[in-house]
Amino acid sequence: MIRNQQIAVLTIRLLLGFIVFFQGFGKVFTFGLDNVYKNFFQASYSELLPDFLLLFTSYYTSLVELIGGFLLIIGFKRDYTLYVLASVLVIVTIGHGLKNPIWDLSHVMYRAILLISLLLLPKSLDIFSIDNYYINYKSKK
């Protein structure tokens, strides 16, 4: 039973990690950060929010998704990564809510469920990670 729980936590972490990693990868390397800012953030929200905030959030969310996704995949600094990714989900929720009061929740809901699940499940179940390897290595010294 415990092995199933460990595999479940690994699966959740990998799913969320790959989802946000590829989201960030597409923004950073496929579209380019300037294009994300101009074509998505500025084009959609320039009448609602100041330009400096749009620029910051476009870069922040894109880079956090890329880096945070990678960190989740390898299981490094998991909890801190989840906290920062939670901030991205809040920003995305606010942005979509400002633009469209009734919007497609698929932009946030699946990622939020996975993220909250990881925060609620015991970290001790997340054994297939660099964090766990480091804890075990440190305790053997």
PDB file of C-alpha atoms in Angstrom:
ATOM      1  CA  MET A   1       0.000   0.000   0.000  1.00  0.00           C
ATOM      2  CA  ILE A   2       2.768   2.462   0.885  1.00  0.00           C
ATOM      3  CA  ARG A   3       4.488   1.834  -2.472  1.00  0.00           C
ATOM      4  CA  ASN A   4       1.249   2.740  -4.284  1.00  0.00           C
ATOM      5  CA  GLN A   5       1.080   6.004  -2.339  1.00  0.00           C
ATOM      6  CA  GLN A   6       4.711   6.777  -3.191  1.00  0.00           C
ATOM      7  CA  ILE A   7       4.077   6.096  -6.871  1.00  0.00           C
ATOM      8  CA  ALA A   8       0.917   8.225  -6.722  1.00  0.00           C
ATOM      9  CA  VAL A   9       2.851  11.182  -5.292  1.00  0.00           C
ATOM     10  CA  LEU A  10       5.569  10.733  -7.909  1.00  0.00           C
ATOM     11  CA  THR A  11       2.943  10.625 -10.659  1.00  0.00           C
ATOM     12  CA  ILE A  12       1.227  13.781  -9.415  1.00  0.00           C
ATOM     13  CA  ARG A  13       4.554  15.610  -9.117  1.00  0.00           C
ATOM     14  CA  LEU A  14       5.668  14.529 -12.596  1.00  0.00           C
ATOM     15  CA  LEU A  15       2.331  15.397 -14.222  1.00  0.00           C
ATOM     16  CA  LEU A  16       2.290  18.866 -12.701  1.00  0.00           C
ATOM     17  CA  GLY A  17       5.997  19.322 -13.384  1.00  0.00           C
ATOM     18  CA  PHE A  18       5.730  18.428 -17.061  1.00  0.00           C
ATOM     19  CA  ILE A  19       2.531  20.458 -17.550  1.00  0.00           C
ATOM     20  CA  VAL A  20       4.046  23.667 -16.199  1.00  0.00           C
ATOM     21  CA  PHE A  21       7.509  22.985 -17.642  1.00  0.00           C
ATOM     22  CA  PHE A  22       6.174  22.666 -21.183  1.00  0.00           C
ATOM     23  CA  GLN A  23       3.930  25.695 -20.658  1.00  0.00           C
ATOM     24  CA  GLY A  24       6.991  27.719 -19.667  1.00  0.00           C
ATOM     25  CA  PHE A  25       9.173  26.117 -22.350  1.00  0.00           C
ATOM     26  CA  GLY A  26       6.701  27.147 -25.034  1.00  0.00           C
ATOM     27  CA  LYS A  27       6.547  30.704 -23.737  1.00  0.00           C
ATOM     28  CA  VAL A  28      10.305  31.117 -23.358  1.00  0.00           C
ATOM     29  CA  PHE A  29      11.696  29.167 -26.330  1.00  0.00           C
ATOM     30  CA  THR A  30       8.879  28.773 -28.856  1.00  0.00           C
ATOM     31  CA  PHE A  31       7.099  32.137 -28.656  1.00  0.00           C
ATOM     32  CA  GLY A  32       9.803  34.156 -26.893  1.00  0.00           C
ATOM     33  CA  LEU A  33       9.234  36.243 -23.781  1.00  0.00           C
ATOM     34  CA  ASP A  34       8.835  39.508 -25.699  1.00  0.00           C
ATOM     35  CA  ASN A  35       6.186  37.954 -27.942  1.00  0.00           C
ATOM     36  CA  VAL A  36       4.348  36.508 -24.940  1.00  0.00           C
ATOM     37  CA  TYR A  37       4.306  39.963 -23.401  1.00  0.00           C
ATOM     38  CA  LYS A  38       3.223  41.792 -26.566  1.00  0.00           C
ATOM     39  CA  ASN A  39       0.841  39.253 -28.101  1.00  0.00           C
ATOM     40  CA  PHE A  40      -0.810  37.791 -25.018  1.00  0.00           C
ATOM     41  CA  PHE A  41      -0.443  40.069 -22.009  1.00  0.00           C
ATOM     42  CA  GLN A  42      -0.302  43.527 -23.578  1.00  0.00           C
ATOM     43  CA  ALA A  43      -2.787  42.697 -26.323  1.00  0.00           C
ATOM     44  CA  SER A  44      -5.322  41.315 -23.843  1.00  0.00           C
ATOM     45  CA  TYR A  45      -4.895  43.417 -20.718  1.00  0.00           C
ATOM     46  CA  SER A  46      -3.453  46.820 -21.710  1.00  0.00           C
ATOM     47  CA  GLU A  47      -6.765  48.550 -20.987  1.00  0.00           C
ATOM     48  CA  LEU A  48      -7.079  46.879 -17.576  1.00  0.00           C
ATOM     49  CA  LEU A  49      -3.590  46.928 -16.056  1.00  0.00           C
ATOM     50  CA  PRO A  50      -0.500  49.165 -16.173  1.00  0.00           C
ATOM     51  CA  ASP A  51       2.228  48.222 -18.607  1.00  0.00           C
ATOM     52  CA  PHE A  52       4.931  47.570 -15.983  1.00  0.00           C
ATOM     53  CA  LEU A  53       2.659  45.047 -14.269  1.00  0.00           C
ATOM     54  CA  LEU A  54       1.937  43.274 -17.539  1.00  0.00           C
ATOM     55  CA  LEU A  55       5.631  43.093 -18.371  1.00  0.00           C
ATOM     56  CA  PHE A  56       6.522  41.763 -14.925  1.00  0.00           C
ATOM     57  CA  THR A  57       3.762  39.147 -14.837  1.00  0.00           C
ATOM     58  CA  SER A  58       4.486  37.906 -18.369  1.00  0.00           C
ATOM     59  CA  TYR A  59       8.141  37.312 -17.536  1.00  0.00           C
ATOM     60  CA  TYR A  60       7.481  36.086 -13.992  1.00  0.00           C
ATOM     61  CA  THR A  61       4.831  33.525 -14.908  1.00  0.00           C
ATOM     62  CA  SER A  62       6.752  32.243 -17.942  1.00  0.00           C
ATOM     63  CA  LEU A  63      10.059  31.811 -16.121  1.00  0.00           C
ATOM     64  CA  VAL A  64       8.475  30.355 -12.987  1.00  0.00           C
ATOM     65  CA  GLU A  65       6.639  27.797 -15.097  1.00  0.00           C
ATOM     66  CA  LEU A  66       9.827  26.805 -16.915  1.00  0.00           C
ATOM     67  CA  ILE A  67      12.118  26.659 -13.887  1.00  0.00           C
ATOM     68  CA  GLY A  68       9.477  25.468 -11.430  1.00  0.00           C
ATOM     69  CA  GLY A  69       8.355  22.702 -13.760  1.00  0.00           C
ATOM     70  CA  PHE A  70      11.919  21.465 -14.102  1.00  0.00           C
ATOM     71  CA  LEU A  71      12.456  21.572 -10.327  1.00  0.00           C
ATOM     72  CA  LEU A  72       9.287  19.564  -9.775  1.00  0.00           C
ATOM     73  CA  ILE A  73      10.297  16.984 -12.347  1.00  0.00           C
ATOM     74  CA  ILE A  74      13.588  16.343 -10.573  1.00  0.00           C
ATOM     75  CA  GLY A  75      12.085  16.789  -7.115  1.00  0.00           C
ATOM     76  CA  PHE A  76      14.321  19.622  -5.901  1.00  0.00           C
ATOM     77  CA  LYS A  77      13.056  22.143  -3.337  1.00  0.00           C
ATOM     78  CA  ARG A  78       9.570  20.776  -3.915  1.00  0.00           C
ATOM     79  CA  ASP A  79       7.626  22.783  -1.341  1.00  0.00           C
ATOM     80  CA  TYR A  80       9.195  26.145  -2.222  1.00  0.00           C
ATOM     81  CA  THR A  81       8.580  25.393  -5.875  1.00  0.00           C
ATOM     82  CA  LEU A  82       4.929  24.601  -5.160  1.00  0.00           C
ATOM     83  CA  TYR A  83       4.528  27.892  -3.272  1.00  0.00           C
ATOM     84  CA  VAL A  84       5.880  29.901  -6.209  1.00  0.00           C
ATOM     85  CA  LEU A  85       3.782  27.927  -8.700  1.00  0.00           C
ATOM     86  CA  ALA A  86       0.736  28.610  -6.504  1.00  0.00           C
ATOM     87  CA  SER A  87       1.450  32.330  -6.924  1.00  0.00           C
ATOM     88  CA  VAL A  88       1.396  31.836 -10.702  1.00  0.00           C
ATOM     89  CA  LEU A  89      -1.974  30.094 -10.486  1.00  0.00           C
ATOM     90  CA  VAL A  90      -3.354  32.983  -8.440  1.00  0.00           C
ATOM     91  CA  ILE A  91      -2.013  35.500 -10.983  1.00  0.00           C
ATOM     92  CA  VAL A  92      -3.496  33.499 -13.880  1.00  0.00           C
ATOM     93  CA  THR A  93      -6.833  33.271 -12.075  1.00  0.00           C
ATOM     94  CA  ILE A  94      -6.911  37.030 -11.479  1.00  0.00           C
ATOM     95  CA  GLY A  95      -5.890  37.750 -15.071  1.00  0.00           C
ATOM     96  CA  HIS A  96      -8.502  35.512 -16.623  1.00  0.00           C
ATOM     97  CA  GLY A  97     -11.134  36.759 -14.185  1.00  0.00           C
ATOM     98  CA  LEU A  98     -10.415  40.391 -15.068  1.00  0.00           C
ATOM     99  CA  LYS A  99     -10.631  39.682 -18.775  1.00  0.00           C
ATOM    100  CA  ASN A 100     -13.631  37.376 -18.711  1.00  0.00           C
ATOM    101  CA  PRO A 101     -15.748  36.951 -15.569  1.00  0.00           C
ATOM    102  CA  ILE A 102     -16.915  33.572 -16.884  1.00  0.00           C
ATOM    103  CA  TRP A 103     -13.856  31.836 -18.285  1.00  0.00           C
ATOM    104  CA  ASP A 104     -12.591  28.376 -19.094  1.00  0.00           C
ATOM    105  CA  LEU A 105     -11.326  26.971 -15.785  1.00  0.00           C
ATOM    106  CA  SER A 106      -9.116  24.412 -17.532  1.00  0.00           C
ATOM    107  CA  HIS A 107      -6.368  27.055 -17.571  1.00  0.00           C
ATOM    108  CA  VAL A 108      -6.046  26.677 -13.804  1.00  0.00           C
ATOM    109  CA  MET A 109      -8.186  23.917 -12.331  1.00  0.00           C
ATOM    110  CA  TYR A 110      -6.182  20.812 -13.240  1.00  0.00           C
ATOM    111  CA  ARG A 111      -2.899  22.403 -12.205  1.00  0.00           C
ATOM    112  CA  ALA A 112      -4.459  23.661  -8.975  1.00  0.00           C
ATOM    113  CA  ILE A 113      -5.816  20.213  -8.071  1.00  0.00           C
ATOM    114  CA  LEU A 114      -2.423  18.597  -8.666  1.00  0.00           C
ATOM    115  CA  LEU A 115      -0.576  21.327  -6.783  1.00  0.00           C
ATOM    116  CA  ILE A 116      -2.908  21.320  -3.777  1.00  0.00           C
ATOM    117  CA  SER A 117      -2.785  17.532  -3.665  1.00  0.00           C
ATOM    118  CA  LEU A 118       1.006  17.637  -3.402  1.00  0.00           C
ATOM    119  CA  LEU A 119       0.836  20.230  -0.657  1.00  0.00           C
ATOM    120  CA  LEU A 120      -1.651  18.147   1.325  1.00  0.00           C
ATOM    121  CA  LEU A 121      -0.014  14.739   0.902  1.00  0.00           C
ATOM    122  CA  PRO A 122       2.784  13.889   3.342  1.00  0.00           C
ATOM    123  CA  LYS A 123       6.166  14.891   1.939  1.00  0.00           C
ATOM    124  CA  SER A 124       7.545  11.633   3.335  1.00  0.00           C
ATOM    125  CA  LEU A 125       5.744   9.836   0.494  1.00  0.00           C
ATOM    126  CA  ASP A 126       7.745  11.764  -2.112  1.00  0.00           C
ATOM    127  CA  ILE A 127      10.760   9.459  -2.024  1.00  0.00           C
ATOM    128  CA  PHE A 128      11.692   9.540  -5.714  1.00  0.00           C
ATOM    129  CA  SER A 129      13.274  12.983  -5.622  1.00  0.00           C
ATOM    130  CA  ILE A 130      16.553  14.811  -5.260  1.00  0.00           C
ATOM    131  CA  ASP A 131      15.243  16.240  -1.975  1.00  0.00           C
ATOM    132  CA  ASN A 132      14.771  12.742  -0.556  1.00  0.00           C
ATOM    133  CA  TYR A 133      18.145  11.576  -1.862  1.00  0.00           C
ATOM    134  CA  TYR A 134      19.817  14.548  -0.190  1.00  0.00           C
ATOM    135  CA  ILE A 135      18.035  13.906   3.139  1.00  0.00           C
ATOM    136  CA  ASN A 136      19.102  10.253   3.073  1.00  0.00           C
ATOM    137  CA  TYR A 137      22.665  11.129   2.059  1.00  0.00           C
ATOM    138  CA  LYS A 138      22.933  13.766   4.788  1.00  0.00           C
ATOM    139  CA  SER A 139      21.579  11.427   7.477  1.00  0.00           C
ATOM    140  CA  LYS A 140      24.195   8.757   6.605  1.00  0.00           C
ATOM    141  CA  LYS A 141      27.072  11.152   7.271  1.00  0.00           C
TER     142      LYS A 141
END
